[in-house]
């Protein structure tokens, strides 16, 4: 389950009420590669295989699914074995579920450039954002982010997590599992576009990311330099395009 | 269509004409490389240590089970690695709780490994053992099972394909009879799993036993799949327990329950690689390839004067196992001549099926040529030519 009903005392001007409230689950999950701990993520407890795959992909640890020999999901851990067993990944670290807690193996100066010539209609971005935010779990808990992978004029898949970047990793994992070409897709997010979100898009080769929320200066500068389109404040039919606006078409 | 280039993966094929795959198959280079990788890169015991090598070995060993499961369509149930088919069948025979008078039905077509375990139960535990006799070409009549499988029958043990005659047994139909009468069905898949697509769901069996070494895997590897893990483990010890105190123990769940002691880890990893190799070839393609070769082999050999061929015709449901005798020669003599004169490796004798060869009226047994996915038309023509020469000289 993505959430649990927990006891809660509601306080308001009229008084207090003993009740329960749905609260998003958060669990630590350790990812190992070839017997070495790579990361411990604080994440939502479902779909751990796709998360691990996507995480390894967007961190540049694997280039594709064909590098994977075995994935074993157990309680609290995802163990990955690559076909090249001599592959050793750097020191362990913890990825926090919230913002700013994440560090990366990747050198920001060496991020790949996005070559895709994909364009998307502004109207489609607004419409899909509305569809995405209608998600039950997002509405119910108010604490679970939702991201969607779009392409071919529809939302191809959605992923949920207490962390935006974890949700994006899940999407990347789904794309790998389904053999979707990232260069023909774009991402919608309920949460802010920070630098780790743009970094993951760049590594995955996804050319556009749009959010209901804001973005950051570092995210914008990374996107500008590497050809990614970043869009914030997709609300009520409008949006702010911060970088590479040529990908957004009208009419 | 099987790419002829796969023969390069089997170095022995450049030295001899190998037609003894029903006894044991050859292992291709990728299987040997996977086993060597275990030795060179991550050799460690499984299910025990926490260090990096132990983790990798443990996961690879676990994954080997998953790969073999996928190969036989076994999403559920329990899949256990054994040394061979024989061990798998004996685990069932010794692991089920028997009562005197329990009935077991088997056939005279069986390999000794699917006969002796039940005979021992008959002799030692008073099991009522019924043995169905096949027709001269190995055919088993489902009506004989309808008669023999009484409502009190505990288990029916039958081969999927005869290792002497090559005929396929109507296991699905027998399975329906078993379900109807509440009997368990054990299938000896040693000669079928390596040569045709086998899906445990479609077979409708409760136990499937087969050997890794006949399906391009290493020797000393075999498999027992159980629809439900209802048997007692044969061996208890390291790796098979959850908890032990001075007063008792709790067995662990999963395959480890049945694999007490350090298993054949390199073997399991080699077997998993063999399964991937077969999947890449495609079992349907392998079957068609072997069928075409079998037809040619049967046509060629049965046309030779003084040669008698046993088993069903080429058109029947069968595998690439062809048994024959040459008038005036002992099967071992023929096999020796084929080796000495033509570098052809075949099996000869009773093929661990003494009751069957006696039933066929050839107590000395037969010469048996058997194919695998790597066999080709040249192998078959060489055999036909050599047998022809031997028969003329006899």
Coordinates of C-alpha atoms in Angstrom, one line a residue:
Chain A
X1 CA 0.0 0.0 0.0
X2 CA 1.1 3.5 -0.7
X3 CA -0.5 4.9 2.4
X4 CA -2.0 4.0 5.8
X5 CA -4.8 5.5 7.8
X6 CA -3.2 6.8 11.0
X7 CA -4.8 8.3 14.1
X8 CA -4.9 12.0 14.1
X9 CA -6.3 14.9 16.1
X10 CA -7.8 17.5 13.9
X11 CA -7.6 21.0 15.4
X12 CA -9.7 23.8 14.1
X13 CA -11.2 27.1 15.4
X14 CA -14.3 25.2 16.5
X15 CA -12.4 22.6 18.6
X16 CA -10.7 19.3 18.2
X17 CA -11.7 15.9 16.7
X18 CA -10.2 12.5 17.1
X19 CA -10.1 10.9 13.7
X20 CA -7.8 9.1 11.2
X21 CA -6.1 10.4 8.2
X22 CA -4.4 8.8 5.2
X23 CA -0.6 9.2 5.4
X24 CA 1.8 8.2 2.7
X25 CA 4.1 5.3 3.5
X26 CA 7.8 5.9 3.5
X27 CA 10.3 3.0 3.8
X28 CA 14.0 2.7 3.4
X29 CA 15.0 0.6 0.5
X30 CA 18.6 -0.4 -0.2
X31 CA 19.8 -0.9 -3.7
X32 CA 22.8 -3.1 -4.2
X33 CA 24.7 -3.7 -7.4
X34 CA 26.9 -6.9 -7.7
X35 CA 26.8 -7.2 -3.9
X36 CA 27.8 -3.6 -3.2
X37 CA 25.4 -1.2 -1.6
X38 CA 24.8 1.7 -4.0
X39 CA 22.1 3.7 -2.2
X40 CA 19.4 3.6 0.4
X41 CA 16.4 5.5 -0.8
X42 CA 13.5 6.7 1.4
X43 CA 10.6 5.9 -0.9
X44 CA 7.1 4.6 -1.3
X45 CA 7.0 0.8 -0.9
X46 CA 5.6 -0.3 -4.2
X47 CA 7.2 -1.0 -7.7
X48 CA 10.7 -1.4 -6.3
X49 CA 12.0 -3.2 -9.4
X50 CA 11.1 -0.4 -11.7
X51 CA 12.5 2.2 -9.3
X52 CA 15.8 0.4 -9.0
X53 CA 16.1 0.0 -12.8
X54 CA 15.2 3.6 -13.4
X55 CA 17.5 4.8 -10.7
X56 CA 20.5 2.9 -12.1
X57 CA 19.6 4.3 -15.5
X58 CA 19.2 7.9 -14.6
X59 CA 22.4 7.8 -12.5
X60 CA 24.3 6.5 -15.5
X61 CA 25.2 3.3 -13.7
X62 CA 23.6 1.2 -16.5
X63 CA 23.0 2.2 -20.1
X64 CA 20.1 -0.1 -20.7
X65 CA 18.1 -3.1 -19.5
X66 CA 20.3 -5.5 -21.4
X67 CA 23.1 -4.9 -18.9
X68 CA 21.0 -6.5 -16.2
X69 CA 21.4 -10.1 -15.4
X70 CA 19.1 -10.4 -12.3
X71 CA 16.9 -8.3 -10.1
X72 CA 15.8 -9.7 -6.7
X73 CA 13.3 -7.7 -4.7
X74 CA 13.2 -8.5 -1.0
X75 CA 11.8 -6.7 2.0
X76 CA 13.7 -3.4 2.2
X77 CA 16.2 -4.2 -0.6
X78 CA 16.6 -4.5 -4.3
X79 CA 19.5 -6.5 -5.4
X80 CA 20.8 -6.1 -8.9
X81 CA 23.4 -8.1 -10.7
X82 CA 24.8 -6.8 -14.0
X83 CA 26.1 -9.1 -16.7
X84 CA 29.5 -7.5 -16.2
X85 CA 30.2 -8.7 -12.7
X86 CA 33.3 -6.6 -12.4
X87 CA 31.2 -3.5 -12.5
X88 CA 31.8 -1.7 -9.2
X89 CA 29.8 1.4 -8.2
X90 CA 31.1 4.1 -6.0
X91 CA 30.5 4.6 -2.2
X92 CA 27.1 4.1 -0.7
X93 CA 24.8 7.0 0.0
X94 CA 21.4 7.9 1.2
X95 CA 18.7 9.5 -1.0
X96 CA 16.2 11.4 1.1
X97 CA 12.6 11.5 0.0
X98 CA 12.3 15.2 0.1
X99 CA 14.1 18.0 -1.8
X100 CA 17.7 18.8 -1.7
X101 CA 18.8 15.6 0.0
X102 CA 20.1 13.9 -3.0
X103 CA 23.6 13.6 -4.3
X104 CA 24.7 12.0 -7.4
X105 CA 27.5 10.0 -9.0
X106 CA 27.3 12.2 -12.0
X107 CA 29.5 15.1 -12.8
X108 CA 27.3 18.1 -13.7
X109 CA 29.8 19.3 -16.2
X110 CA 29.6 16.1 -18.2
X111 CA 25.8 15.7 -18.6
X112 CA 24.7 14.4 -22.0
X113 CA 23.0 16.8 -24.4
X114 CA 19.4 16.1 -25.6
X115 CA 19.3 15.8 -29.3
X116 CA 15.6 15.1 -29.8
X117 CA 13.6 17.4 -32.1
X118 CA 10.3 16.5 -30.3
X119 CA 7.7 19.3 -30.0
X120 CA 4.6 19.3 -27.9
X121 CA 1.4 21.4 -28.1
X122 CA 0.9 23.8 -25.2
X123 CA -2.8 22.7 -25.0
X124 CA -1.8 19.1 -24.6
X125 CA 0.6 19.9 -21.7
X126 CA -2.2 21.8 -19.9
X127 CA -4.8 19.1 -20.5
X128 CA -2.5 16.2 -19.5
X129 CA -1.5 18.0 -16.3
X130 CA -5.2 18.2 -15.3
X131 CA -5.6 14.5 -16.0
X132 CA -2.5 13.6 -14.1
X133 CA -3.4 15.6 -11.0
X134 CA -6.8 14.0 -10.8
X135 CA -5.0 10.8 -9.5
X136 CA -6.7 9.4 -6.4
X137 CA -3.6 8.7 -4.4
X138 CA -2.2 12.2 -5.0
X139 CA -5.5 13.8 -4.0
X140 CA -6.1 11.5 -1.0
X141 CA -2.8 11.9 0.8
X142 CA -1.6 15.2 -0.4
X143 CA 1.8 13.8 0.2
X144 CA 2.5 11.6 -2.8
X145 CA 4.0 13.1 -5.9
X146 CA 2.8 11.9 -9.3
X147 CA 4.7 12.1 -12.5
X148 CA 3.6 11.0 -16.0
X149 CA 5.5 9.9 -19.0
X150 CA 3.8 11.3 -22.1
X151 CA 4.2 10.5 -25.8
X152 CA 2.2 9.7 -28.9
X153 CA -0.5 12.1 -27.8
X154 CA -1.2 10.3 -24.5
X155 CA 0.0 9.6 -21.0
X156 CA 2.0 6.4 -21.5
X157 CA 2.5 5.7 -17.8
X158 CA 2.3 7.3 -14.4
X159 CA 4.3 6.8 -11.3
X160 CA 3.8 7.8 -7.7
X161 CA 6.3 8.4 -4.9
X162 CA 6.8 10.5 -1.8
X163 CA 9.8 11.9 -3.6
X164 CA 9.6 13.6 -7.0
X165 CA 12.9 12.2 -8.2
X166 CA 12.0 8.7 -7.0
X167 CA 8.8 8.9 -9.1
X168 CA 10.8 10.0 -12.1
X169 CA 13.1 7.1 -11.6
X170 CA 10.1 4.8 -11.6
X171 CA 9.0 6.3 -14.9
X172 CA 12.4 5.8 -16.4
X173 CA 12.3 2.2 -15.1
X174 CA 8.9 1.6 -16.7
X175 CA 10.2 3.1 -20.0
X176 CA 13.2 0.7 -19.9
X177 CA 10.9 -2.3 -19.2
X178 CA 8.5 -1.4 -22.0
X179 CA 11.3 -0.5 -24.4
X180 CA 10.0 3.0 -24.9
X181 CA 12.4 5.5 -26.7
X182 CA 12.9 8.3 -24.2
X183 CA 13.7 10.8 -27.0
X184 CA 10.0 10.7 -28.1
X185 CA 8.6 11.2 -24.6
X186 CA 8.2 14.1 -22.2
X187 CA 7.5 14.3 -18.5
X188 CA 4.8 15.9 -16.3
X189 CA 5.4 16.3 -12.6
X190 CA 3.2 17.4 -9.7
X191 CA 6.3 18.7 -7.9
X192 CA 9.0 21.3 -8.4
X193 CA 11.7 20.9 -11.0
X194 CA 14.9 20.9 -9.1
X195 CA 18.4 20.2 -10.6
X196 CA 18.1 16.5 -9.9
X197 CA 14.9 16.3 -12.0
X198 CA 16.6 18.0 -15.0
X199 CA 19.7 15.9 -14.5
X200 CA 17.7 12.6 -14.5
X201 CA 15.8 13.8 -17.7
X202 CA 19.1 14.6 -19.4
X203 CA 20.7 11.3 -18.5
X204 CA 17.6 9.4 -19.6
X205 CA 17.4 11.4 -22.9
X206 CA 14.0 12.9 -22.2
X207 CA 13.7 16.3 -23.9
X208 CA 11.0 18.1 -22.0
X209 CA 9.8 18.3 -18.4
X210 CA 6.8 20.3 -17.2
X211 CA 5.6 20.9 -13.6
X212 CA 2.6 22.3 -11.8
X213 CA 5.2 24.0 -9.5
X214 CA 8.2 26.1 -9.7
X215 CA 11.8 25.4 -10.9
X216 CA 15.2 26.5 -9.6
X217 CA 18.1 28.5 -11.1
X218 CA 20.4 25.5 -11.2
X219 CA 17.8 23.3 -12.9
X220 CA 17.3 26.0 -15.6
X221 CA 21.0 26.5 -16.2
X222 CA 21.6 22.8 -16.6
X223 CA 18.6 22.5 -18.9
X224 CA 19.7 25.6 -21.0
X225 CA 23.2 24.2 -21.5
X226 CA 22.1 20.7 -22.4
X227 CA 19.0 21.3 -24.6
X228 CA 16.2 20.3 -22.2
X229 CA 12.9 22.2 -22.2
X230 CA 11.8 23.2 -18.6
X231 CA 8.3 24.4 -18.0
X232 CA 6.9 25.6 -14.7
X233 CA 3.5 26.7 -13.3
X234 CA 1.4 24.7 -15.7
X235 CA -1.9 26.0 -14.3
X236 CA -5.3 27.1 -15.8
X237 CA -4.2 26.9 -19.4
X238 CA -1.0 28.8 -18.9
X239 CA 2.6 28.0 -18.2
X240 CA 6.1 29.4 -17.9
X241 CA 8.6 28.0 -20.4
X242 CA 12.1 28.7 -19.0
X243 CA 14.4 27.0 -21.6
X244 CA 14.3 25.8 -25.2
X245 CA 10.8 27.2 -25.9
X246 CA 10.8 26.0 -29.5
X247 CA 9.6 22.6 -28.3
X248 CA 6.3 24.1 -27.2
X249 CA 3.9 24.8 -30.1
X250 CA 0.5 26.6 -30.2
X251 CA -2.6 25.9 -32.2
Chain B
X1 CA 15.7 -23.0 -38.4
X2 CA 18.7 -23.6 -36.2
X3 CA 21.8 -21.6 -37.3
X4 CA 24.5 -24.1 -38.3
X5 CA 27.0 -21.9 -36.6
X6 CA 25.9 -23.1 -33.2
X7 CA 28.0 -26.2 -33.8
X8 CA 31.1 -24.1 -33.2
X9 CA 29.9 -23.8 -29.6
X10 CA 30.5 -27.5 -29.2
X11 CA 34.2 -28.3 -29.8
X12 CA 33.6 -32.1 -29.5
X13 CA 31.5 -32.0 -32.7
X14 CA 34.6 -31.1 -34.8
X15 CA 36.2 -34.4 -33.5
X16 CA 33.5 -36.9 -33.6
X17 CA 29.9 -37.6 -34.8
X18 CA 28.1 -37.4 -31.5
X19 CA 24.8 -39.3 -31.5
X20 CA 24.4 -40.1 -27.8
X21 CA 22.6 -37.0 -26.6
X22 CA 19.9 -39.1 -24.9
X23 CA 22.6 -40.3 -22.5
X24 CA 24.1 -36.9 -22.0
X25 CA 24.2 -33.8 -24.2
X26 CA 27.2 -31.7 -24.9
X27 CA 27.5 -28.3 -23.2
X28 CA 28.1 -25.2 -25.3
X29 CA 30.9 -22.7 -24.7
X30 CA 28.7 -20.1 -23.0
X31 CA 27.6 -22.7 -20.4
X32 CA 31.3 -23.5 -19.7
X33 CA 32.1 -19.8 -19.6
X34 CA 29.3 -19.1 -17.0
X35 CA 30.7 -21.9 -14.8
X36 CA 34.2 -20.6 -15.2
X37 CA 33.0 -17.1 -14.3
X38 CA 31.6 -18.4 -11.0
X39 CA 35.0 -19.9 -10.3
X40 CA 37.1 -16.9 -11.4
X41 CA 35.0 -14.0 -10.3
X42 CA 32.5 -14.7 -7.5
X43 CA 33.1 -18.2 -6.0
X44 CA 31.4 -18.3 -2.6
X45 CA 28.9 -20.4 -0.8
X46 CA 25.2 -19.5 -1.2
X47 CA 22.6 -18.6 1.3
X48 CA 25.1 -18.1 4.1
X49 CA 27.6 -15.3 4.0
X50 CA 27.1 -11.5 3.8
X51 CA 30.2 -10.5 1.9
X52 CA 30.0 -9.3 -1.6
X53 CA 30.9 -12.6 -3.3
X54 CA 28.5 -14.5 -1.2
X55 CA 25.7 -12.1 -2.1
X56 CA 26.4 -12.3 -5.8
X57 CA 26.7 -16.1 -5.7
X58 CA 23.5 -16.4 -3.7
X59 CA 21.6 -14.2 -6.1
X60 CA 22.9 -15.9 -9.2
X61 CA 21.9 -19.3 -7.6
X62 CA 18.4 -18.0 -6.8
X63 CA 18.2 -16.5 -10.3
X64 CA 19.1 -19.9 -11.8
X65 CA 16.0 -21.3 -10.2
X66 CA 13.9 -18.5 -11.7
X67 CA 15.4 -19.1 -15.2
X68 CA 14.6 -22.8 -15.1
X69 CA 11.1 -22.0 -13.8
X70 CA 10.5 -19.7 -16.7
X71 CA 11.7 -22.4 -19.1
X72 CA 9.0 -24.9 -18.0
X73 CA 6.3 -22.3 -17.4
X74 CA 6.4 -22.8 -13.7
X75 CA 5.1 -19.5 -12.2
X76 CA 4.0 -21.3 -9.1
X77 CA 4.9 -24.4 -7.1
X78 CA 8.4 -25.2 -5.9
X79 CA 11.4 -25.8 -8.1
X80 CA 14.4 -27.6 -6.5
X81 CA 17.8 -28.4 -7.9
X82 CA 18.9 -32.0 -7.6
X83 CA 21.8 -34.1 -9.0
X84 CA 19.7 -35.6 -11.8
X85 CA 16.3 -37.0 -12.7
X86 CA 17.0 -40.1 -10.6
X87 CA 17.5 -38.1 -7.5
X88 CA 14.4 -36.0 -8.2
X89 CA 12.2 -39.1 -8.6
X90 CA 13.7 -40.7 -5.5
X91 CA 13.0 -37.6 -3.5
X92 CA 9.3 -37.9 -4.3
X93 CA 9.3 -41.7 -3.6
X94 CA 11.0 -41.2 -0.3
X95 CA 9.4 -37.9 0.7
X96 CA 5.7 -38.8 0.4
X97 CA 4.0 -40.3 3.5
X98 CA 3.0 -43.8 2.4
X99 CA 0.6 -46.2 4.0
X100 CA 0.6 -49.9 3.4
X101 CA -1.7 -50.7 0.4
X102 CA -1.3 -47.3 -1.2
X103 CA -1.4 -47.8 -5.0
X104 CA 1.2 -46.6 -7.4
X105 CA 0.8 -47.0 -11.1
X106 CA 3.8 -46.9 -13.5
X107 CA 4.7 -48.6 -16.8
X108 CA 7.1 -51.0 -18.3
X109 CA 8.3 -48.2 -20.6
X110 CA 10.1 -46.5 -17.7
X111 CA 13.8 -46.0 -17.2
X112 CA 15.0 -47.9 -14.2
X113 CA 15.1 -44.6 -12.3
X114 CA 11.3 -44.4 -12.6
X115 CA 10.8 -48.0 -11.7
X116 CA 13.2 -49.0 -9.0
X117 CA 12.1 -46.4 -6.5
X118 CA 8.5 -47.7 -6.7
X119 CA 9.6 -51.3 -6.6
X120 CA 11.5 -50.6 -3.4
X121 CA 8.4 -49.0 -1.9
X122 CA 6.5 -52.1 -2.9
X123 CA 9.0 -54.4 -1.3
X124 CA 9.6 -52.5 1.8
X125 CA 6.4 -50.6 2.6
X126 CA 3.8 -52.8 1.0
X127 CA 2.8 -50.4 -1.7
X128 CA 0.5 -51.9 -4.3
X129 CA 2.4 -51.3 -7.5
X130 CA 0.7 -51.7 -10.9
X131 CA 2.9 -51.8 -14.0
X132 CA 1.2 -51.1 -17.3
X133 CA 2.7 -52.8 -20.4
X134 CA 3.1 -50.7 -23.6
X135 CA 2.6 -51.9 -27.1
X136 CA 5.5 -53.2 -29.2
X137 CA 6.2 -49.7 -30.5
X138 CA 6.1 -48.3 -26.9
X139 CA 2.5 -46.9 -27.2
X140 CA 0.7 -46.6 -23.9
X141 CA -3.1 -46.8 -24.1
X142 CA -4.9 -44.3 -21.9
X143 CA -7.6 -46.9 -21.4
X144 CA -5.1 -49.0 -19.6
X145 CA -4.7 -46.1 -17.2
X146 CA -8.4 -45.7 -16.8
X147 CA -8.5 -49.3 -15.6
X148 CA -5.3 -49.2 -13.5
X149 CA -5.7 -45.9 -11.8
X150 CA -8.3 -46.8 -9.2
X151 CA -9.9 -44.2 -6.8
X152 CA -7.4 -45.3 -4.1
X153 CA -4.3 -44.7 -6.3
X154 CA -1.9 -42.2 -4.7
X155 CA 0.4 -41.6 -7.6
X156 CA 1.0 -42.3 -11.2
X157 CA 4.6 -42.2 -12.4
X158 CA 5.2 -42.1 -16.1
X159 CA 7.8 -40.9 -18.6
X160 CA 7.0 -38.1 -21.0
X161 CA 9.2 -39.7 -23.7
X162 CA 10.8 -43.1 -24.0
X163 CA 14.6 -43.1 -23.9
X164 CA 14.6 -46.4 -25.9
X165 CA 11.8 -46.0 -28.4
X166 CA 11.5 -42.3 -28.6
X167 CA 7.7 -42.2 -28.4
X168 CA 5.9 -39.4 -26.6
X169 CA 3.4 -40.5 -24.0
X170 CA 0.0 -38.8 -23.8
X171 CA 0.7 -37.3 -20.5
X172 CA -2.1 -34.7 -20.6
X173 CA -4.7 -37.4 -21.1
X174 CA -3.2 -39.5 -18.3
X175 CA -3.2 -36.3 -16.1
X176 CA -6.9 -35.9 -16.6
X177 CA -7.4 -39.5 -15.5
X178 CA -5.3 -38.8 -12.4
X179 CA -7.2 -35.6 -11.5
X180 CA -10.4 -37.5 -12.0
X181 CA -9.3 -40.2 -9.6
X182 CA -7.5 -38.0 -7.1
X183 CA -4.1 -39.4 -7.9
X184 CA -0.9 -37.4 -8.1
X185 CA 1.0 -37.4 -11.4
X186 CA 4.8 -37.6 -11.6
X187 CA 6.3 -37.1 -15.0
X188 CA 9.8 -38.1 -15.9
X189 CA 10.7 -35.4 -18.4
X190 CA 14.4 -36.4 -18.8
X191 CA 13.9 -37.0 -22.5
X192 CA 11.3 -34.4 -23.3
X193 CA 12.3 -31.1 -21.6
X194 CA 15.6 -31.0 -23.5
X195 CA 13.9 -31.4 -26.9
X196 CA 10.4 -29.8 -27.1
X197 CA 8.5 -27.0 -25.4
X198 CA 7.3 -28.3 -22.0
X199 CA 4.9 -26.3 -19.8
X200 CA 4.0 -27.7 -16.5
X201 CA 0.6 -26.1 -16.6
X202 CA -0.3 -27.7 -19.9
X203 CA 1.1 -31.1 -18.8
X204 CA -1.1 -31.0 -15.7
X205 CA 1.4 -32.9 -13.6
X206 CA 2.1 -32.6 -9.8
X207 CA 5.8 -33.4 -10.1
X208 CA 8.1 -32.9 -13.1
X209 CA 11.6 -34.4 -12.9
X210 CA 14.3 -33.8 -15.4
X211 CA 18.1 -33.6 -15.9
X212 CA 20.2 -30.6 -16.6
X213 CA 23.0 -32.6 -18.3
X214 CA 20.7 -33.8 -21.1
X215 CA 19.7 -30.2 -21.9
X216 CA 23.2 -28.7 -22.5
X217 CA 23.8 -28.2 -18.8
X218 CA 26.6 -29.6 -16.7
X219 CA 26.5 -33.2 -15.3
X220 CA 25.4 -33.4 -11.8
X221 CA 22.4 -31.1 -12.3
X222 CA 18.8 -32.1 -12.3
X223 CA 15.4 -30.5 -11.4
X224 CA 12.4 -31.4 -9.3
X225 CA 9.4 -29.2 -9.8
X226 CA 6.4 -29.7 -7.5
X227 CA 3.0 -28.2 -7.9
X228 CA 2.8 -28.2 -4.1
X229 CA 5.8 -28.8 -1.9
X230 CA 4.1 -31.8 -0.2
X231 CA 7.1 -34.0 0.3
X232 CA 9.5 -34.3 3.2
X233 CA 13.0 -33.2 2.3
X234 CA 15.4 -36.1 1.6
X235 CA 18.3 -34.4 3.4
X236 CA 18.4 -32.0 6.3
X237 CA 21.2 -29.8 7.4
X238 CA 23.0 -26.6 6.6
X239 CA 20.9 -24.2 4.6
X240 CA 17.6 -25.9 5.0
X241 CA 16.6 -24.5 8.4
X242 CA 15.0 -21.3 9.7
X243 CA 15.9 -21.9 13.3
X244 CA 17.5 -24.6 15.4
X245 CA 17.6 -25.1 19.2
X246 CA 18.8 -28.0 21.3
X247 CA 15.2 -29.2 21.4
X248 CA 14.2 -28.9 17.8
X249 CA 14.3 -27.1 14.4
X250 CA 12.1 -25.2 12.0
X251 CA 12.7 -25.8 8.3
X252 CA 12.9 -22.9 6.0
X253 CA 10.6 -22.3 3.1
X254 CA 11.3 -22.3 -0.6
X255 CA 13.8 -24.4 -2.5
X256 CA 16.4 -24.2 0.3
X257 CA 14.2 -26.5 2.4
X258 CA 15.0 -29.3 -0.1
X259 CA 18.6 -28.5 -0.8
X260 CA 20.4 -29.2 2.5
X261 CA 24.1 -28.9 2.3
X262 CA 26.2 -26.8 -0.1
X263 CA 24.7 -27.4 -3.6
X264 CA 26.3 -27.7 -7.0
X265 CA 26.5 -23.9 -7.4
X266 CA 28.6 -23.8 -10.6
X267 CA 26.3 -26.5 -12.0
X268 CA 23.2 -24.5 -11.3
X269 CA 24.6 -21.5 -12.9
X270 CA 25.7 -23.5 -15.9
X271 CA 22.2 -25.0 -16.1
X272 CA 20.6 -21.6 -16.1
X273 CA 22.9 -20.5 -18.9
X274 CA 22.0 -23.7 -20.8
X275 CA 18.3 -22.8 -20.5
X276 CA 19.0 -19.3 -21.9
X277 CA 20.9 -20.9 -24.7
X278 CA 17.9 -23.2 -25.5
X279 CA 15.5 -20.3 -25.3
X280 CA 17.6 -18.3 -27.8
X281 CA 17.4 -21.3 -30.2
X282 CA 13.7 -21.7 -29.5
X283 CA 12.3 -25.0 -28.4
X284 CA 9.8 -25.2 -31.1
X285 CA 12.6 -24.7 -33.7
X286 CA 14.7 -27.3 -31.9
X287 CA 11.8 -29.8 -32.0
X288 CA 11.2 -29.2 -35.8
X289 CA 14.9 -29.5 -36.5
X290 CA 15.2 -32.8 -34.7
X291 CA 11.9 -34.1 -36.2
X292 CA 13.2 -33.6 -39.7
X293 CA 16.5 -35.3 -38.8
X294 CA 14.7 -38.1 -37.1
X295 CA 12.6 -38.8 -40.2
X296 CA 15.6 -39.0 -42.4
X297 CA 17.4 -41.3 -39.8
X298 CA 14.4 -43.6 -39.6
X299 CA 13.9 -43.7 -43.4
X300 CA 17.6 -44.4 -44.0
X301 CA 18.2 -47.0 -41.3
X302 CA 14.9 -49.0 -41.7
X303 CA 15.8 -49.4 -45.4
X304 CA 19.0 -51.3 -44.6
X305 CA 18.8 -55.1 -45.0
X306 CA 19.3 -57.0 -41.8
X307 CA 18.5 -54.0 -39.6
X308 CA 15.4 -53.9 -37.3
X309 CA 14.2 -50.6 -36.1
X310 CA 12.1 -50.4 -32.9
X311 CA 9.6 -47.7 -31.9
X312 CA 7.0 -45.6 -33.6
X313 CA 7.2 -44.3 -37.2
X314 CA 8.6 -40.9 -38.1
X315 CA 5.1 -39.4 -38.4
X316 CA 4.2 -40.3 -34.8
X317 CA 4.6 -38.0 -31.8
X318 CA 8.2 -38.8 -31.0
X319 CA 11.6 -37.5 -30.2
X320 CA 15.0 -38.0 -31.9
X321 CA 15.8 -41.4 -30.3
X322 CA 16.2 -44.3 -32.8
X323 CA 16.8 -47.8 -31.5
X324 CA 17.8 -50.6 -33.9
X325 CA 19.6 -54.0 -34.0
X326 CA 21.8 -55.5 -36.8
X327 CA 21.2 -59.2 -37.4
X328 CA 24.0 -61.3 -36.2
X329 CA 25.7 -58.6 -34.1
X330 CA 25.5 -57.7 -30.4
X331 CA 24.5 -54.1 -30.0
X332 CA 27.8 -53.4 -28.2
X333 CA 29.7 -54.8 -31.2
X334 CA 27.8 -52.5 -33.5
X335 CA 28.5 -49.5 -31.2
X336 CA 32.2 -50.3 -31.1
X337 CA 32.4 -50.7 -34.9
X338 CA 30.6 -47.3 -35.3
X339 CA 33.1 -45.7 -33.1
X340 CA 36.2 -47.4 -34.5
X341 CA 35.2 -47.2 -38.2
X342 CA 33.3 -44.0 -38.4
X343 CA 33.9 -41.9 -35.2
X344 CA 30.2 -42.2 -34.4
X345 CA 29.2 -42.2 -30.7
X346 CA 26.0 -44.1 -29.9
X347 CA 24.7 -45.9 -26.9
X348 CA 24.1 -49.7 -26.9
X349 CA 22.6 -52.2 -24.5
X350 CA 19.5 -52.1 -22.4
X351 CA 19.5 -48.3 -21.8
X352 CA 18.5 -48.7 -18.2
X353 CA 15.3 -50.3 -19.4
X354 CA 15.8 -54.1 -18.9
X355 CA 12.1 -54.9 -18.5
X356 CA 11.3 -53.0 -21.7
X357 CA 14.0 -54.5 -23.9
X358 CA 12.9 -57.9 -22.6
X359 CA 9.4 -57.1 -23.6
X360 CA 10.6 -56.1 -27.0
X361 CA 12.2 -59.5 -27.4
X362 CA 15.8 -58.2 -27.5
X363 CA 17.3 -59.0 -24.1
X364 CA 20.7 -57.8 -25.3
X365 CA 19.2 -54.5 -26.0
X366 CA 19.5 -52.2 -29.0
X367 CA 21.8 -49.7 -30.6
X368 CA 20.5 -46.2 -29.9
X369 CA 21.3 -43.1 -31.9
X370 CA 19.9 -39.9 -30.4
X371 CA 19.9 -36.3 -31.6
X372 CA 20.0 -32.9 -30.1
X373 CA 19.6 -29.4 -31.4
X374 CA 23.2 -29.3 -32.5
X375 CA 22.9 -32.5 -34.6
X376 CA 22.8 -32.0 -38.4
X377 CA 22.1 -33.9 -41.6
X378 CA 25.8 -34.9 -42.0
X379 CA 25.6 -36.7 -38.7
X380 CA 22.6 -38.6 -39.9
X381 CA 24.0 -39.5 -43.3
X382 CA 27.2 -40.7 -41.7
X383 CA 25.3 -43.0 -39.4
X384 CA 23.2 -44.4 -42.2
X385 CA 26.2 -45.0 -44.4
X386 CA 28.2 -46.7 -41.5
X387 CA 25.3 -48.9 -40.4
X388 CA 24.8 -49.9 -44.0
X389 CA 28.5 -50.9 -44.2
X390 CA 28.3 -52.9 -41.0
X391 CA 25.1 -54.7 -42.0
X392 CA 26.6 -55.7 -45.3
X393 CA 29.7 -57.1 -43.6
X394 CA 27.7 -58.9 -40.9

